[in-house]
XYZ file of C-alpha atoms in Angstrom:
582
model
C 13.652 -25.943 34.482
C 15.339 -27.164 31.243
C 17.373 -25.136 29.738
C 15.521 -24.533 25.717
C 18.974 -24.274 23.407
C 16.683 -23.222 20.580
C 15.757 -20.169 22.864
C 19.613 -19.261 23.212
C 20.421 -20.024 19.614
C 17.456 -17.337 19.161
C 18.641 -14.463 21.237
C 22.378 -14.913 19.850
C 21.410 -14.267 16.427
C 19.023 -11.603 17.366
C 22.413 -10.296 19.345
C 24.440 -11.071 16.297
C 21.864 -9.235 13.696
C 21.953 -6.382 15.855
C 25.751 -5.847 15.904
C 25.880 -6.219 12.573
C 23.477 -2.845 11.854
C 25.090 -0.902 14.780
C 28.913 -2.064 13.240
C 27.903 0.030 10.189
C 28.926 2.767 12.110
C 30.131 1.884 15.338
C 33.819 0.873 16.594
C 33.872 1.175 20.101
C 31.734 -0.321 22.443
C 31.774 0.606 26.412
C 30.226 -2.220 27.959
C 29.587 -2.831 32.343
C 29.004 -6.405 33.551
C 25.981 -7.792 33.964
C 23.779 -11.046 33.380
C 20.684 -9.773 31.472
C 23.179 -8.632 29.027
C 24.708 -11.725 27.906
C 23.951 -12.199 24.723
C 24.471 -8.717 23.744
C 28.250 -9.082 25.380
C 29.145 -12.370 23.684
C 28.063 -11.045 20.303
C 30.221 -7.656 20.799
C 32.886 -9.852 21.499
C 32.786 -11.940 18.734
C 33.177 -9.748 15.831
C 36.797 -8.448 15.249
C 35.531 -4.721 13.787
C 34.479 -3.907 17.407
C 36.494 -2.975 20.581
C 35.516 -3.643 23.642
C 36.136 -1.671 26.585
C 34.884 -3.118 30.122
C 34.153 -0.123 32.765
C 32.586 -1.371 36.566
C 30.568 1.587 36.935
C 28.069 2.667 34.392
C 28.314 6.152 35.020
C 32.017 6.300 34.285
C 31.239 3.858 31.216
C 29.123 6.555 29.944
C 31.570 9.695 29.944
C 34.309 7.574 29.065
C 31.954 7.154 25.764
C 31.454 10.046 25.550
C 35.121 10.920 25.100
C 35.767 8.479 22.747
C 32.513 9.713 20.636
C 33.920 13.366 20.903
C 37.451 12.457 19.640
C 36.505 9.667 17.095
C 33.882 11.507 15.579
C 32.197 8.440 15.350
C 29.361 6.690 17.534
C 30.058 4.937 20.796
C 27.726 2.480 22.172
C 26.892 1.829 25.290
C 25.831 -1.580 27.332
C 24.441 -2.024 30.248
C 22.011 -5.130 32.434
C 19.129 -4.201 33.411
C 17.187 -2.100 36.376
C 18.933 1.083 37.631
C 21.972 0.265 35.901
C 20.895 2.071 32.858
C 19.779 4.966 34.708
C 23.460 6.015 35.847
C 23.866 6.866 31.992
C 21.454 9.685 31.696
C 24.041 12.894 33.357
C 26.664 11.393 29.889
C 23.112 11.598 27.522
C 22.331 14.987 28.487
C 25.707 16.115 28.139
C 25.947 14.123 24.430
C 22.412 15.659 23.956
C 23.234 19.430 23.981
C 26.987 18.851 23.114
C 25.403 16.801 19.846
C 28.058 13.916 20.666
C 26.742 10.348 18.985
C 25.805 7.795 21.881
C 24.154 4.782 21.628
C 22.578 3.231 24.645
C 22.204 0.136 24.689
C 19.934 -1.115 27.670
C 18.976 -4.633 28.435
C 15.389 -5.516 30.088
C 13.581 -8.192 30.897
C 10.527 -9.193 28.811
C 6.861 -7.725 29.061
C 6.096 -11.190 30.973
C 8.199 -10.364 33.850
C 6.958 -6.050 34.362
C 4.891 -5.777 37.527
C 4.834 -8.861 38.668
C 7.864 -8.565 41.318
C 10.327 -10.035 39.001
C 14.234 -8.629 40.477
C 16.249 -5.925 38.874
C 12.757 -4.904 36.957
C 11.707 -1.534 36.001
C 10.191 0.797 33.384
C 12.904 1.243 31.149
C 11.344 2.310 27.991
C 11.093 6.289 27.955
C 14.333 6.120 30.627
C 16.046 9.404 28.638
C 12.961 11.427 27.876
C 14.024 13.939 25.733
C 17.294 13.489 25.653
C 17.885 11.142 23.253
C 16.878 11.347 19.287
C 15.663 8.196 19.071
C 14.259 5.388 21.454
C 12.978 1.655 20.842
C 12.184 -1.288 22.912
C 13.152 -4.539 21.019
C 11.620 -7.767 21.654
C 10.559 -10.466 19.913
C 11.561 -9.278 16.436
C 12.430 -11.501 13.195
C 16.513 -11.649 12.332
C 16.344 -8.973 9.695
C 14.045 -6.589 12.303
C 16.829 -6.419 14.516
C 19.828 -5.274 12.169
C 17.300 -3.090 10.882
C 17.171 -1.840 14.699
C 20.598 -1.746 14.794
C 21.172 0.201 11.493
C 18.488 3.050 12.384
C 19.908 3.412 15.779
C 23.459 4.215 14.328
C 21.566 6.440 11.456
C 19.672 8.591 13.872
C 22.934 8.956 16.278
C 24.865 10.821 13.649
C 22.376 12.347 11.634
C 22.306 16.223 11.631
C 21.966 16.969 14.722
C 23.997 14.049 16.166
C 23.274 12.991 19.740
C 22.432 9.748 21.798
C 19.503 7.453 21.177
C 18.411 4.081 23.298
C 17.845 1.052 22.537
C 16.142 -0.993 25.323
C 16.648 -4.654 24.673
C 14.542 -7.608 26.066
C 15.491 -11.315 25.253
C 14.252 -13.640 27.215
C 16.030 -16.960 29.192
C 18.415 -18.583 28.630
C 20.604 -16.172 27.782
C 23.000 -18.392 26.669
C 23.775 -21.998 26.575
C 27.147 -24.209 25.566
C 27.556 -24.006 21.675
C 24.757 -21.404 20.994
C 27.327 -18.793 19.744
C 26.962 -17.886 15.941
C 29.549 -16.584 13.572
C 29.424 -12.773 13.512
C 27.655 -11.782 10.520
C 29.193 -9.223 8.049
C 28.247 -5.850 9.433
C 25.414 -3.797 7.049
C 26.486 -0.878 4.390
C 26.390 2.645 5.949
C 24.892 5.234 5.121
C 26.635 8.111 2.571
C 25.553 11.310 4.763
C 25.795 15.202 2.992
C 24.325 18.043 4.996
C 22.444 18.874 1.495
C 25.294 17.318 -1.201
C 27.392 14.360 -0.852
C 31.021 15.019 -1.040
C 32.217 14.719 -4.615
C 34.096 11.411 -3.402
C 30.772 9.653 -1.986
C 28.879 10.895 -5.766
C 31.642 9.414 -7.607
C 31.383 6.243 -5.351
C 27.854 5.781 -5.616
C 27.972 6.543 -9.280
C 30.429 3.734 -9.559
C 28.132 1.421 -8.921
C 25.276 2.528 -10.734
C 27.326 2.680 -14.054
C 27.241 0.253 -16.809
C 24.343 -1.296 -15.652
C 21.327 -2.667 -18.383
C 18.750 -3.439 -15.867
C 17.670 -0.876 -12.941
C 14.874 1.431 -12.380
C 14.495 4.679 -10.598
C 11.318 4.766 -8.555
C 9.738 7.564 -7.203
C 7.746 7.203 -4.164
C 4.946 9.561 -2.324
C 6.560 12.795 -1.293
C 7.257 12.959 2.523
C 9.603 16.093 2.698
C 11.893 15.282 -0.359
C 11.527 18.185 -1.825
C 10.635 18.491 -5.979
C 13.102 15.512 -7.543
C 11.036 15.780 -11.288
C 13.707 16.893 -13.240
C 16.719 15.636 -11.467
C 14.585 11.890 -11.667
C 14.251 12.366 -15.382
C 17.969 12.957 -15.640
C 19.060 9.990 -13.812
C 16.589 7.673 -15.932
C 18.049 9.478 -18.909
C 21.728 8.949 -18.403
C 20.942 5.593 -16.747
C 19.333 4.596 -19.846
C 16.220 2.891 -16.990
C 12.661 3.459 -16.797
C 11.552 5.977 -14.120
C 8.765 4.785 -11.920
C 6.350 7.926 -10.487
C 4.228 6.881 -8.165
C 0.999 9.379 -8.536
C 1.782 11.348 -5.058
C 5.393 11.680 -5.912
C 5.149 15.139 -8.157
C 7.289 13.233 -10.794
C 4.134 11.720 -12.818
C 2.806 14.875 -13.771
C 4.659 17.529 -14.673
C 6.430 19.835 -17.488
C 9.344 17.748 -17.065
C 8.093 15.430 -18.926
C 8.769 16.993 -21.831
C 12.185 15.951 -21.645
C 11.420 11.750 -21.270
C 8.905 9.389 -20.705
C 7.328 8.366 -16.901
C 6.520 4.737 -16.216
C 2.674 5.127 -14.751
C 0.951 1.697 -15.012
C 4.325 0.063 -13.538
C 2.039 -1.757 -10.356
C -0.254 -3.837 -13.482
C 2.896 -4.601 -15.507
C 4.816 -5.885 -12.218
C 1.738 -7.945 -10.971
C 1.465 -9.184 -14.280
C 5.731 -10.813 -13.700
C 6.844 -9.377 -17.384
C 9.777 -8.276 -16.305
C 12.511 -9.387 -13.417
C 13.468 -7.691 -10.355
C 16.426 -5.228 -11.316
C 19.948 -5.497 -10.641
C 19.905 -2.103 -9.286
C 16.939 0.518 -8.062
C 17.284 3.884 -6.692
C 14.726 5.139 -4.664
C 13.367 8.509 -3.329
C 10.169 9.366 -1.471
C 8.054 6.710 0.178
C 7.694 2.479 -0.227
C 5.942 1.566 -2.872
C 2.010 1.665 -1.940
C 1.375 -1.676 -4.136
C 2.143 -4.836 -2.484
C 3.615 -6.846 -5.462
C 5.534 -3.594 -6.293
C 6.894 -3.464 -2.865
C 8.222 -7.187 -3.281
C 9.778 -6.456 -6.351
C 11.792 -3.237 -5.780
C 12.804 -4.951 -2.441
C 14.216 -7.774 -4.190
C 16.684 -5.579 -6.443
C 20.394 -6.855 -6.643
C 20.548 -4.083 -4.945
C 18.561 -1.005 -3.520
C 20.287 2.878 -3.170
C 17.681 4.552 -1.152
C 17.822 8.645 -0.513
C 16.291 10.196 1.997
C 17.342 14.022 3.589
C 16.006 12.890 6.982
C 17.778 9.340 7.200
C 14.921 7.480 7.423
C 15.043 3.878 6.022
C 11.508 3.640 3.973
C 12.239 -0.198 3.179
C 9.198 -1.729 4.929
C 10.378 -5.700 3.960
C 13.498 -4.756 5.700
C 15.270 -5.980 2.605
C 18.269 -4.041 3.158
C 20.415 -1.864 0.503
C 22.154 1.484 0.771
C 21.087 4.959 2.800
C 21.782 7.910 1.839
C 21.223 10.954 3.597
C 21.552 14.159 1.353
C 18.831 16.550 -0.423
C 17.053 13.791 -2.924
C 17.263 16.542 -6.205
C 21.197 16.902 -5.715
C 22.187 13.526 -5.093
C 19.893 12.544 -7.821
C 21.220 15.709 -10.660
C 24.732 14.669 -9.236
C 24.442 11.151 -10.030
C 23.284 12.193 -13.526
C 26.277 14.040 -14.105
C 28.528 10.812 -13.574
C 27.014 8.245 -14.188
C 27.687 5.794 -17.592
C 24.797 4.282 -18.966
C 24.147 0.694 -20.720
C 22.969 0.176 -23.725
C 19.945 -2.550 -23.253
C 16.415 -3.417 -24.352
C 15.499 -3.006 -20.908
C 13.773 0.930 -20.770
C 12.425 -0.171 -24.606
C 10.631 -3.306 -22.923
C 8.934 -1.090 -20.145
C 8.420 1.591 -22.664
C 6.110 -0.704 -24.847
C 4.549 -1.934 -21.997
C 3.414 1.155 -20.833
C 1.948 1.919 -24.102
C -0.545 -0.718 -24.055
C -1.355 -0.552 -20.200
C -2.225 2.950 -20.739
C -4.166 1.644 -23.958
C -5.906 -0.505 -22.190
C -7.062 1.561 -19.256
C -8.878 3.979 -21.626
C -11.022 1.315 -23.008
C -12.174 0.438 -19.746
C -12.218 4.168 -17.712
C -15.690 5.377 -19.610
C -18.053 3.584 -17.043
C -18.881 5.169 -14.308
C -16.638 3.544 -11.622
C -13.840 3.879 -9.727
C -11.409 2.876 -12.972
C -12.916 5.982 -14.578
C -13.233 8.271 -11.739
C -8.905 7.782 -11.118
C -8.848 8.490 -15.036
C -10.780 11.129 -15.204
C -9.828 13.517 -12.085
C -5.712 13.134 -13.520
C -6.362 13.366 -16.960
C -9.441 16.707 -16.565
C -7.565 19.115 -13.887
C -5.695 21.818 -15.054
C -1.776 22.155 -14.982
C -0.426 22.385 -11.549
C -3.988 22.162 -9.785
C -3.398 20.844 -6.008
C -5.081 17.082 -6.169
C -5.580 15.974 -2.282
C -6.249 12.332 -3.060
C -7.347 10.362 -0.122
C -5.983 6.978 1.711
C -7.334 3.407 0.665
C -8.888 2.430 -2.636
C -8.682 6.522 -4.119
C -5.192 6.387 -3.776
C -4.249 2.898 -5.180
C -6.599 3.749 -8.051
C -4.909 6.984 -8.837
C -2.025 4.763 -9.148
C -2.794 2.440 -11.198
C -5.207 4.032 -13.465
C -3.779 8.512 -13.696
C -1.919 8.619 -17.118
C 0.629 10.609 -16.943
C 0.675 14.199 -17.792
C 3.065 17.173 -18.643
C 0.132 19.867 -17.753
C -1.403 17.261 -14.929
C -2.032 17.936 -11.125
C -0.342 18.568 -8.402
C -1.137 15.301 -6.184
C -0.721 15.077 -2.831
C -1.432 12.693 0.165
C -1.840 12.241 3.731
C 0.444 9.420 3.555
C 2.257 9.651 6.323
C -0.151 7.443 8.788
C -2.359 6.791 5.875
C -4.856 8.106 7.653
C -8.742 9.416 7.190
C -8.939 12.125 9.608
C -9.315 15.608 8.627
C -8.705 15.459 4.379
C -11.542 17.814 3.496
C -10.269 20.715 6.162
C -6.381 19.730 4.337
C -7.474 20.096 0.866
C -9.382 23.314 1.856
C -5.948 24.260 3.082
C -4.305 23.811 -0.040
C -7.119 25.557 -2.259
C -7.241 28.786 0.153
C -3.249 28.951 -0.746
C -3.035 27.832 -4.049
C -6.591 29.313 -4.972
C -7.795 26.263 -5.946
C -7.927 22.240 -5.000
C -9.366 19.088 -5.666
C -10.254 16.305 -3.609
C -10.589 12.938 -4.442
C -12.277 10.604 -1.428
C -14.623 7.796 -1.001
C -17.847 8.210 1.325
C -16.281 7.563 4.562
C -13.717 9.990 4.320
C -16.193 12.870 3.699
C -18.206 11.797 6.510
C -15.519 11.678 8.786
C -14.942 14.920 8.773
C -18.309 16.935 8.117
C -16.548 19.693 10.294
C -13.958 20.034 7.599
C -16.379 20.597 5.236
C -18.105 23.126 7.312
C -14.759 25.070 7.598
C -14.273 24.513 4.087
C -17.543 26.659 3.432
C -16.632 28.930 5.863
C -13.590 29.726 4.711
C -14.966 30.592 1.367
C -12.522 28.418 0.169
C -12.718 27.064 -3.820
C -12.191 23.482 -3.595
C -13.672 20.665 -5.467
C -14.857 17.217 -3.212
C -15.008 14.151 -5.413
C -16.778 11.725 -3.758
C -17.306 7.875 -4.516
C -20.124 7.151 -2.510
C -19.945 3.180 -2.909
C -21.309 2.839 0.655
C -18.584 2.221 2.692
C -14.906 1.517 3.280
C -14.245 -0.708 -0.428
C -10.880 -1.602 0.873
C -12.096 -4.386 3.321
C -13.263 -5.800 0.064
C -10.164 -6.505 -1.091
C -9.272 -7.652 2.381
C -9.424 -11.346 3.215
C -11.927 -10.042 6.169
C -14.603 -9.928 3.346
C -15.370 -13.557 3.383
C -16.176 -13.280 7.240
C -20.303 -14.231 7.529
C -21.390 -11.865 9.720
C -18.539 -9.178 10.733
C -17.837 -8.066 7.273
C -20.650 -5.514 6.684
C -21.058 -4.160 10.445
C -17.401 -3.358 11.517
C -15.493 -3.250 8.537
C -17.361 -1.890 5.789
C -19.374 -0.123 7.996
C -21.815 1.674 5.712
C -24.171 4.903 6.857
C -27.354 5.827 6.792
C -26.328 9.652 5.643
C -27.624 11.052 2.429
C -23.944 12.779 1.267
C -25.700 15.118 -1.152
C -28.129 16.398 1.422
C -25.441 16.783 3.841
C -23.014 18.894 1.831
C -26.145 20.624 0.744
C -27.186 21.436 4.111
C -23.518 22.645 5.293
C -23.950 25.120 2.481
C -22.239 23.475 -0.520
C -23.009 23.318 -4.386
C -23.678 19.578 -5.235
C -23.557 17.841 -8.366
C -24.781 14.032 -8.751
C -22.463 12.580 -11.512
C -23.659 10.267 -14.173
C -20.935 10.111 -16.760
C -17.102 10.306 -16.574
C -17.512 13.102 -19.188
C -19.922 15.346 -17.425
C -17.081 14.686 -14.300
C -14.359 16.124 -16.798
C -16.208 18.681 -17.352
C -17.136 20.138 -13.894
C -13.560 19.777 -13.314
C -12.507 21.331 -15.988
C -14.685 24.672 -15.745
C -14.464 27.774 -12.900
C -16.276 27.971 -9.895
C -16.544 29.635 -6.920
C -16.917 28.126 -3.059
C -16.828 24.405 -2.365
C -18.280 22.286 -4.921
C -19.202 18.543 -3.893
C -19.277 16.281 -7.459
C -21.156 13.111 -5.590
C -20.004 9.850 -7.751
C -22.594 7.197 -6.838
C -21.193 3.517 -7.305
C -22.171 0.276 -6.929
C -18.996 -0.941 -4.980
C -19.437 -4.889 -6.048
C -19.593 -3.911 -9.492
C -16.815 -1.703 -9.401
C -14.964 -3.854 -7.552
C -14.985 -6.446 -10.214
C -14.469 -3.942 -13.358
C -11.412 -2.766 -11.162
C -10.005 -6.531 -11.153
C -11.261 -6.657 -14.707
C -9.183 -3.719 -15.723
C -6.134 -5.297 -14.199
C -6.452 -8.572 -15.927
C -6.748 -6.179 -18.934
C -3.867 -4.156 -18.642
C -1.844 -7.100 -17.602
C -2.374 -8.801 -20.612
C -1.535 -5.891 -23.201
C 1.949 -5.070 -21.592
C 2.619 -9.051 -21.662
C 1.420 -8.993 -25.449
C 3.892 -5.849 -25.895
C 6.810 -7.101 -23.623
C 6.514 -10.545 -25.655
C 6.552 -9.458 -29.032
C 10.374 -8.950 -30.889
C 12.342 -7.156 -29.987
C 11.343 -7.162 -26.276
C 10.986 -10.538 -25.153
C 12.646 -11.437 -22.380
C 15.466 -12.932 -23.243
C 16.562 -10.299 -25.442
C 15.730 -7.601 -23.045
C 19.407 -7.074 -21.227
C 21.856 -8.446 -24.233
C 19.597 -6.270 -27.260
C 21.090 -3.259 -27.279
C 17.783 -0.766 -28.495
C 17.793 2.841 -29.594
C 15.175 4.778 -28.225
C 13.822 8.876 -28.798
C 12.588 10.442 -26.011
């Protein structure tokens, strides 16, 4: 069979990319011979910022890593072929496991092609550890920036409180390497600044450093997922930074009381579709990835991107790289304020204007009775600190675009975390039976979904409010590229039903309201009740759909009018030094 250089150029830089993530951490590297291994070997042994020790036996390898982990401090990886070699490393991962002792094992396989099919030296290695280890992956087949990105969450997860081993289990397939397919070792990846709850005042000065004296940056504030409330501490890093702050409407920074202190950027997906404005030099980042698509683009291509996260997890779905750092969000964040030096710009002014006549424009289209309204509506009618459950797909994305924000808004929260539909009318009766009172926000499907969460709901006694666009069926797959399919579309995406919602909820026992003005939905919302409430929104999804893409066309074109006129336009944004009251 010919040997396919393109194949072996392939798995070297894969190898190469992978070092490079793991070498943000890593020094030593305890490697046992081997063929499946190859390219993982020759790109260890090309870069100069590893060391490379070569041990026969791979149990020996293993507690010889373990030593050097212990002393160093530091993580040790480990390298094996593949078949039962990688097994002889589990007595060292059990040890590093309870001991909390970095390790990171580094297995190599054989690709999904050759499992059960008799292929030599073949077994299941995925799941090898069990429980042992913190974190485990199979890599195959991944693009150059998904395997550093591999390679820097490996070494993350190894030394994040509590340290211990993780496993990476590596299939490439042949050849594994061919004359001339080795690649320069690439420059190994920025770790990550790691505080048990504060950064030491060294790292804060650091990373303040390089946020100083910068005109154009943002702070963006994502969904919450465990980050604790960052509202204030946000507002102070904007403030100091002199940069707009970004709150998504799940983060808890868009509505708030701290907003009496400065200004939120709400409408920032419409004026970043609409390209006003260039990608910043420098964004800091708490909470989740943007939800918006353009957004996500545009954050990701930063200068440069200072993400903070108290788990360690890298929420940068383009894999565009940037800075971790692994310390309680508000700290880090109040810290930063403390010592940072701001830049005087046109920058914040620009987005400040812009926001102005997004939000301008969105109330002269949120009175019809569509989705645009229904967003508008539920943020701007709730009372302070009311828990908002707002549901996955088009309710969330039009919270975002289209809540203003408020100092006496909601509470908003999400099931973000897999996006999911499954149980959000038993999770916002949740909230309301502890907070004594919730909304949520959904779309038909949702509802339906989970009729036994509504039945609980009742049960419970619970006072919660269901808003419910009933536009029959899932709108999302609208905006979806599957909703020019001829005959799939309707059936097994958008998947309509045949149940009456406001008999339903009537029959499990609930008060039901059928909506016919944004007003009289402001309203309901805005007076007491007792036991679930179900405020039925009926919509006519097409036409909705198109006022939605209406709106943003809208809104798009009053922040460009605003960002254009003096003294914002472009040019002058970073050089136009502005003064500013908030």
């Amino acid at each position: 069979m010919p040997i396919d250089p393109a194949r072996s150029l392939a798995n070297a830089a894969a190898a190469a990319q992978l070092w490079a993530g793991l070498a943000a951490r890593c020094r030593d590297v305890v490697m046992s011979p081997g063929s499946r291994n190859t390219p993982l070997v020759l790109a260890a042994w090309a870069r100069a910022d590893l060391r490379l020790h070569v041990v026969l036996d791979e149990r020996a390898a293993a507690f010889m890593a373990l030593g050097l982990a212990r002393q160093s401090g530091r993580p040790v990886a480990l390298l094996c072929t593949s078949g039962s070699a990688g097994a002889h490393y589990l007595p060292a991962l059990c040890e590093a496991d309870q001991s909390r002792i970095p390790l990171i094992a580094i297995t190599a396989d054989r690709p999904p092609e050759l499992h059960a099919c008799g292929a030599p030296q073949t077994m299941a290695q995925a799941g090898l550890f069990g429980c042992h280890v913190r974190h485990e992956r199979t890599l195959f087949d991944l693009t150059e920036a998904g395997w550093r990105h591999a390679g820097l969450v490996a070494a993350d997860r190894a030394v994040v409180t509590p340290a211990g081993p993780v496993h990476l289990n590596v299939a490439l397939r042949e050849p594994l390497w061919s004359p001339g397919c080795e690649l320069p070792a690439p420059e190994a990846s920025l770790p990550a600044h790691l505080g048990a709850s504060r950064l030491a005042q060294d790292a804060l000065q650091s990373l303040a450093d390089r946020l100083s004296n910068v005109p154009r940056g943002v702070v963006f504030c994502g969904a919450r997922q465990g980050d604790g409330d960052v509202s204030a501490a946000a507002m102070a890093l904007a403030r100091a930074t002199g940069w707009p702050l970004l709150a998504a409407a799940t983060s808890g920074v868009r509505f708030g009381p701290h907003l009496e202190a400065g200004r939120v950027i709400g409408a920032f997906d419409a004026i970043i579709e609409a390209e006003l404005l260039p990608p910043p030099d420098v964004a800091v980042q708490v909470g989740a990835a943007p939800l918006n698509k353009s957004t996500l683009c545009w954050l990701s291509a930063a200068g440069h991107v200072l993400r903070i996260d108290p788990a360690g997890a890298r929420r940068d779905p383009l894999l565009a790289g940037g800075s971790l750092v692994v310390a309680d969000a508000a700290a880090t964040l109040a810290g930063l304020a403390d010592l940072v030096v701001g830049a005087a710009s046109g920058w914040r002014q620009a987005w400040l204007a812009a926001e102005d006549a997004a939000q301008d424009a969105i109330d002269s289209a949120a009175e019809p009775l569509l989705e645009v309204g229904v967003a508008r509506a539920v943020a701007g009618a709730l009372p302070a600190g009311t828990p908002l459950l707002v549901a996955a797909s088009m309710p969330s994305r039009d919270l975002n675009a289209f809540a203003r924000p408020r100092a006496l808004g909601p509470e908003v929260f999400g099931n973000r975390g897999l996006n999911g539909i499954d149980g959000l009318v038993a999770t916002a009766a949740g909230h309301a039976l502890e907070a004594g009172r919730a909304t949520l926000l959904c779309g038909d499907l949702a509802l339906l979904h989970d009729v036994g969460g509504l039945l609980a709901a009742v049960t419970s006694r619970a006072r919660l409010d269901l808003v419910v666009v009933d536009n029959g069926g899932g709108g999302i797959f609208g905006e979806l590229p599957i909703h020019a399919h001829p005959t799939a579309f309707e059936p097994c995406f958008l998947t309509p039903q045949a149940a009456s919602i406001p008999a339903l909820c009537r029959g499990a026992g609930a008060a039901v309201h059928v909506l016919k003005s944004t007003r009289e939905l402001a309203q309901l919302l805005m007076s007491e009740a007792s036991g679930v409430r179900v405020l039925v929104v009926p919509v006519d999804r097409v036409q909705s759909a198109a006022h939605r893409k209406q709106t943003g066309l809208d809104v798009a074109a009053a922040a460009r009018a605003a960002v254009e006129a003096p003294p914002y336009k472009p040019a002058a944004i970073a050089d136009s030094p502005q003064k500013e009251s908030i």
